[in-house]
């Protein structure tokens, strides 16, 4: 594998996990650029490399620039970069490649479909890296970089990636929020969240083995209005949105199962 | 372990998985009673045991009667049973033990917190069995039965079990429905659902390792109104409820994260 000289722009969750994995894979992170000097220093020190909070001090000789900043800040960072000869990519699911067009003749997207949190080491093994680039050579380079850290390169244009990001929000972010609601409901009754683990693990295995359309169980798909009604009553003492969430998801399940959702009175 | 003589009442998903596991563990399933003779015969034949669709032909000499029928049918089944000397239990999360009080002086609940589907073998290893009973002896008996099939007995009263069932609906049934929406959204763009597997697996691991309240990621918890707005637009061509689900869950995440949910315009 070619070892690349890489500049990491951004010092948050994605930047931290990605640049550590790249370093471990033998690439040379030549510089970390962060908006806050403190965060850039923290990551630069971890990686044993240079850091700065000024794009004016950017190392212009790198092979690859990886922009991992908040989605809304990507256009601004792109507008502040000089024209570079290296490859410039961002790691965002919902930002078009187009946003980077003035930064380099060779730009692209390098979007890891994974959820990153500080204080949690995660393996990138098997993680899909959605890749898009201005030309085939850059696609090849980015694919090799993904493979070098255990990822699975998947070619995808900006349009498809936007949809994949929406799928990820629903299947990861929304799922975690349902867990949080379950946890709080359980806490109110002295029931720990961890008791749900075998159930949740089987839910996931089943959905990926058999497909979610064949895996639906529970009161809504059975049309069990009594149980749903009791659950709705139990939720009245919590945030009003939780009851709405229960009602709306139940109705959506009923509809998907061929029932009339109007039977559920909420 | 004591090998029990067991009558299985009901022949659906739960009855099938449970009675097979009990037989494999060395218990003697002496009879299957089903509402439909066809289903009772199918399960009875699989288990190599007697079957009937008539409660009048019930074997009255068994040690344990397990009622695994639709929640709404439990009161009716209970009212049709003669007074029995064996232990009588149901396997429902949301039905009080009280419902069985006229069937035996020794009754209880034996609720496996798991999602069961036909055509899918699942292990009961590590699955919590929520147990409630009229006396300590019956609690002990049911705990041993749970352990004999690899389950983890957890003592819980009818009130707590009702809440646990609600938690299960949110963390299993609703989660599966979010997967189904993701799948359909992906299909419309030629993106397979399976690409989400590493993301979902990490979501689950993180939630159980670190707690869901510390694991929330995504546009809503970042207050990224642009991305949420674009996602809402992308959903307009689907079932109107999906857009509502996106908006409601995003607002609920924003609120849990200390933001004003009203900032999201839906």
PDB file of C-alpha atoms in Angstrom, chain A residues 11-154:
ATOM      1  CA  UNK A  11     -10.393  17.785  15.354  1.00  0.00           C
ATOM      2  CA  UNK A  12     -13.789  16.410  16.439  1.00  0.00           C
ATOM      3  CA  UNK A  13     -15.090  12.826  16.709  1.00  0.00           C
ATOM      4  CA  UNK A  14     -14.750  11.786  13.072  1.00  0.00           C
ATOM      5  CA  UNK A  15     -11.369  13.512  12.660  1.00  0.00           C
ATOM      6  CA  UNK A  16     -10.017  11.848  15.796  1.00  0.00           C
ATOM      7  CA  UNK A  17     -11.132   8.297  14.977  1.00  0.00           C
ATOM      8  CA  UNK A  18     -10.178   8.546  11.316  1.00  0.00           C
ATOM      9  CA  UNK A  19      -6.734  10.105  11.749  1.00  0.00           C
ATOM     10  CA  UNK A  20      -5.800   7.625  14.486  1.00  0.00           C
ATOM     11  CA  UNK A  21      -6.800   4.716  12.255  1.00  0.00           C
ATOM     12  CA  UNK A  22      -4.855   6.214   9.331  1.00  0.00           C
ATOM     13  CA  UNK A  23      -1.766   6.651  11.466  1.00  0.00           C
ATOM     14  CA  UNK A  24      -2.063   3.076  12.779  1.00  0.00           C
ATOM     15  CA  UNK A  25      -2.288   1.887   9.169  1.00  0.00           C
ATOM     16  CA  UNK A  26       1.072   3.488   8.425  1.00  0.00           C
ATOM     17  CA  UNK A  27       0.019   6.752   6.808  1.00  0.00           C
ATOM     18  CA  UNK A  28       1.792   9.932   7.835  1.00  0.00           C
ATOM     19  CA  UNK A  29      -0.507  12.538   9.350  1.00  0.00           C
ATOM     20  CA  UNK A  30       1.639  15.607   8.656  1.00  0.00           C
ATOM     21  CA  UNK A  31      -0.633  18.204  10.265  1.00  0.00           C
ATOM     22  CA  UNK A  32      -3.871  18.676  12.210  1.00  0.00           C
ATOM     23  CA  UNK A  33      -5.800  21.891  11.535  1.00  0.00           C
ATOM     24  CA  UNK A  34      -8.537  22.761  14.037  1.00  0.00           C
ATOM     25  CA  UNK A  35     -10.733  25.775  14.594  1.00  0.00           C
ATOM     26  CA  UNK A  36      -9.822  25.684  18.271  1.00  0.00           C
ATOM     27  CA  UNK A  37      -6.089  25.591  18.974  1.00  0.00           C
ATOM     28  CA  UNK A  38      -6.779  23.536  22.086  1.00  0.00           C
ATOM     29  CA  UNK A  39      -8.529  20.721  20.217  1.00  0.00           C
ATOM     30  CA  UNK A  40      -6.013  20.786  17.375  1.00  0.00           C
ATOM     31  CA  UNK A  41      -3.223  20.516  19.917  1.00  0.00           C
ATOM     32  CA  UNK A  42      -4.942  17.648  21.741  1.00  0.00           C
ATOM     33  CA  UNK A  43      -5.290  15.623  18.548  1.00  0.00           C
ATOM     34  CA  UNK A  44      -1.895  16.681  17.164  1.00  0.00           C
ATOM     35  CA  UNK A  45      -0.233  15.588  20.394  1.00  0.00           C
ATOM     36  CA  UNK A  46      -2.029  12.232  20.378  1.00  0.00           C
ATOM     37  CA  UNK A  47      -0.831  11.656  16.836  1.00  0.00           C
ATOM     38  CA  UNK A  48       2.642  13.045  17.514  1.00  0.00           C
ATOM     39  CA  UNK A  49       2.346  15.554  14.716  1.00  0.00           C
ATOM     40  CA  UNK A  50       2.149  19.280  13.930  1.00  0.00           C
ATOM     41  CA  UNK A  51      -1.019  21.254  14.602  1.00  0.00           C
ATOM     42  CA  UNK A  52      -2.397  24.707  13.915  1.00  0.00           C
ATOM     43  CA  UNK A  53      -5.610  26.681  14.113  1.00  0.00           C
ATOM     44  CA  UNK A  54      -4.740  28.789  11.078  1.00  0.00           C
ATOM     45  CA  UNK A  55      -5.411  27.753   7.501  1.00  0.00           C
ATOM     46  CA  UNK A  56      -2.710  30.284   6.512  1.00  0.00           C
ATOM     47  CA  UNK A  57      -0.187  27.830   7.987  1.00  0.00           C
ATOM     48  CA  UNK A  58      -1.558  24.886   6.033  1.00  0.00           C
ATOM     49  CA  UNK A  59       0.997  22.358   4.790  1.00  0.00           C
ATOM     50  CA  UNK A  60       0.513  22.657   1.027  1.00  0.00           C
ATOM     51  CA  UNK A  61       2.608  19.600   0.107  1.00  0.00           C
ATOM     52  CA  UNK A  62       0.339  16.809   1.362  1.00  0.00           C
ATOM     53  CA  UNK A  63      -1.097  14.015  -0.801  1.00  0.00           C
ATOM     54  CA  UNK A  64      -4.521  14.099   0.865  1.00  0.00           C
ATOM     55  CA  UNK A  65      -6.538  16.687   2.821  1.00  0.00           C
ATOM     56  CA  UNK A  66      -9.413  15.298   4.857  1.00  0.00           C
ATOM     57  CA  UNK A  67     -12.012  17.840   5.973  1.00  0.00           C
ATOM     58  CA  UNK A  68     -13.992  16.475   8.936  1.00  0.00           C
ATOM     59  CA  UNK A  69     -15.877  19.461  10.323  1.00  0.00           C
ATOM     60  CA  UNK A  70     -19.561  20.158  11.002  1.00  0.00           C
ATOM     61  CA  UNK A  71     -21.528  19.887   7.739  1.00  0.00           C
ATOM     62  CA  UNK A  72     -22.507  23.538   7.861  1.00  0.00           C
ATOM     63  CA  UNK A  73     -18.860  24.639   8.135  1.00  0.00           C
ATOM     64  CA  UNK A  74     -17.615  22.751   5.066  1.00  0.00           C
ATOM     65  CA  UNK A  75     -18.441  25.543   2.541  1.00  0.00           C
ATOM     66  CA  UNK A  76     -16.616  28.049   4.707  1.00  0.00           C
ATOM     67  CA  UNK A  77     -13.520  25.869   5.153  1.00  0.00           C
ATOM     68  CA  UNK A  78     -13.514  25.151   1.397  1.00  0.00           C
ATOM     69  CA  UNK A  79     -13.664  28.861   0.589  1.00  0.00           C
ATOM     70  CA  UNK A  80     -10.681  29.568   2.849  1.00  0.00           C
ATOM     71  CA  UNK A  81      -8.416  26.875   1.394  1.00  0.00           C
ATOM     72  CA  UNK A  82      -5.839  27.805  -1.242  1.00  0.00           C
ATOM     73  CA  UNK A  83      -5.905  25.824  -4.485  1.00  0.00           C
ATOM     74  CA  UNK A  84      -4.103  22.604  -3.615  1.00  0.00           C
ATOM     75  CA  UNK A  85      -2.333  20.022  -5.742  1.00  0.00           C
ATOM     76  CA  UNK A  86      -3.198  17.136  -3.383  1.00  0.00           C
ATOM     77  CA  UNK A  87      -6.555  15.372  -3.192  1.00  0.00           C
ATOM     78  CA  UNK A  88      -9.163  17.204  -1.063  1.00  0.00           C
ATOM     79  CA  UNK A  89     -12.075  15.254   0.455  1.00  0.00           C
ATOM     80  CA  UNK A  90     -14.753  15.769   3.065  1.00  0.00           C
ATOM     81  CA  UNK A  91     -16.313  13.044   5.233  1.00  0.00           C
ATOM     82  CA  UNK A  92     -19.921  14.257   5.249  1.00  0.00           C
ATOM     83  CA  UNK A  93     -22.968  12.207   4.302  1.00  0.00           C
ATOM     84  CA  UNK A  94     -25.134  15.094   3.284  1.00  0.00           C
ATOM     85  CA  UNK A  95     -22.745  17.544   1.590  1.00  0.00           C
ATOM     86  CA  UNK A  96     -22.255  17.422  -2.205  1.00  0.00           C
ATOM     87  CA  UNK A  97     -18.746  16.883  -3.597  1.00  0.00           C
ATOM     88  CA  UNK A  98     -19.369  20.071  -5.608  1.00  0.00           C
ATOM     89  CA  UNK A  99     -18.743  22.109  -2.442  1.00  0.00           C
ATOM     90  CA  UNK A 100     -15.020  21.337  -2.747  1.00  0.00           C
ATOM     91  CA  UNK A 101     -14.611  22.099  -6.452  1.00  0.00           C
ATOM     92  CA  UNK A 102     -12.415  25.206  -6.053  1.00  0.00           C
ATOM     93  CA  UNK A 103     -10.009  23.605  -3.598  1.00  0.00           C
ATOM     94  CA  UNK A 104      -8.316  21.176  -6.002  1.00  0.00           C
ATOM     95  CA  UNK A 105      -8.673  19.649  -9.446  1.00  0.00           C
ATOM     96  CA  UNK A 106      -8.735  16.307  -7.647  1.00  0.00           C
ATOM     97  CA  UNK A 107     -11.379  16.256  -4.991  1.00  0.00           C
ATOM     98  CA  UNK A 108     -13.831  13.771  -3.572  1.00  0.00           C
ATOM     99  CA  UNK A 109     -15.856  12.425  -0.705  1.00  0.00           C
ATOM    100  CA  UNK A 110     -14.760   9.864   1.892  1.00  0.00           C
ATOM    101  CA  UNK A 111     -17.842   9.225   4.059  1.00  0.00           C
ATOM    102  CA  UNK A 112     -17.590   6.488   6.701  1.00  0.00           C
ATOM    103  CA  UNK A 113     -21.063   5.138   7.484  1.00  0.00           C
ATOM    104  CA  UNK A 114     -20.516   4.804  11.210  1.00  0.00           C
ATOM    105  CA  UNK A 115     -21.390   6.572  14.466  1.00  0.00           C
ATOM    106  CA  UNK A 116     -18.403   8.080  16.241  1.00  0.00           C
ATOM    107  CA  UNK A 117     -18.284   9.219  19.860  1.00  0.00           C
ATOM    108  CA  UNK A 118     -15.468  10.638  21.898  1.00  0.00           C
ATOM    109  CA  UNK A 119     -14.121   8.338  24.608  1.00  0.00           C
ATOM    110  CA  UNK A 120     -15.053   5.222  22.689  1.00  0.00           C
ATOM    111  CA  UNK A 121     -12.601   3.308  20.544  1.00  0.00           C
ATOM    112  CA  UNK A 122     -14.222   1.724  17.589  1.00  0.00           C
ATOM    113  CA  UNK A 123     -12.906  -0.517  14.900  1.00  0.00           C
ATOM    114  CA  UNK A 124     -13.369   0.613  11.310  1.00  0.00           C
ATOM    115  CA  UNK A 125     -13.217  -3.023  10.165  1.00  0.00           C
ATOM    116  CA  UNK A 126     -16.056  -3.715   7.746  1.00  0.00           C
ATOM    117  CA  UNK A 127     -17.333  -0.127   7.842  1.00  0.00           C
ATOM    118  CA  UNK A 128     -18.588   1.052   4.418  1.00  0.00           C
ATOM    119  CA  UNK A 129     -16.698   4.110   3.128  1.00  0.00           C
ATOM    120  CA  UNK A 130     -18.805   5.897   0.548  1.00  0.00           C
ATOM    121  CA  UNK A 131     -16.483   7.223  -2.095  1.00  0.00           C
ATOM    122  CA  UNK A 132     -17.010   9.747  -4.843  1.00  0.00           C
ATOM    123  CA  UNK A 133     -14.301  11.591  -6.761  1.00  0.00           C
ATOM    124  CA  UNK A 134     -13.578  13.827  -9.728  1.00  0.00           C
ATOM    125  CA  UNK A 135     -11.744  11.052 -11.600  1.00  0.00           C
ATOM    126  CA  UNK A 136     -11.032   7.318 -11.529  1.00  0.00           C
ATOM    127  CA  UNK A 137      -7.517   7.733 -10.189  1.00  0.00           C
ATOM    128  CA  UNK A 138      -8.837   9.527  -7.126  1.00  0.00           C
ATOM    129  CA  UNK A 139     -11.547   6.871  -6.664  1.00  0.00           C
ATOM    130  CA  UNK A 140      -8.783   4.252  -6.705  1.00  0.00           C
ATOM    131  CA  UNK A 141      -6.644   6.183  -4.222  1.00  0.00           C
ATOM    132  CA  UNK A 142      -9.532   6.707  -1.802  1.00  0.00           C
ATOM    133  CA  UNK A 143     -10.577   3.058  -2.117  1.00  0.00           C
ATOM    134  CA  UNK A 144      -7.085   1.950  -1.157  1.00  0.00           C
ATOM    135  CA  UNK A 145      -7.055   4.342   1.790  1.00  0.00           C
ATOM    136  CA  UNK A 146     -10.400   2.914   2.985  1.00  0.00           C
ATOM    137  CA  UNK A 147      -9.074  -0.640   2.645  1.00  0.00           C
ATOM    138  CA  UNK A 148      -5.865   0.246   4.458  1.00  0.00           C
ATOM    139  CA  UNK A 149      -7.888   0.976   7.606  1.00  0.00           C
ATOM    140  CA  UNK A 150     -10.165  -2.074   7.266  1.00  0.00           C
ATOM    141  CA  UNK A 151     -13.048  -0.276   5.584  1.00  0.00           C
ATOM    142  CA  UNK A 152     -15.113  -1.437   2.624  1.00  0.00           C
ATOM    143  CA  UNK A 153     -15.097   1.105  -0.244  1.00  0.00           C
ATOM    144  CA  UNK A 154     -18.493   1.687  -1.872  1.00  0.00           C
TER     145      UNK A 154
END
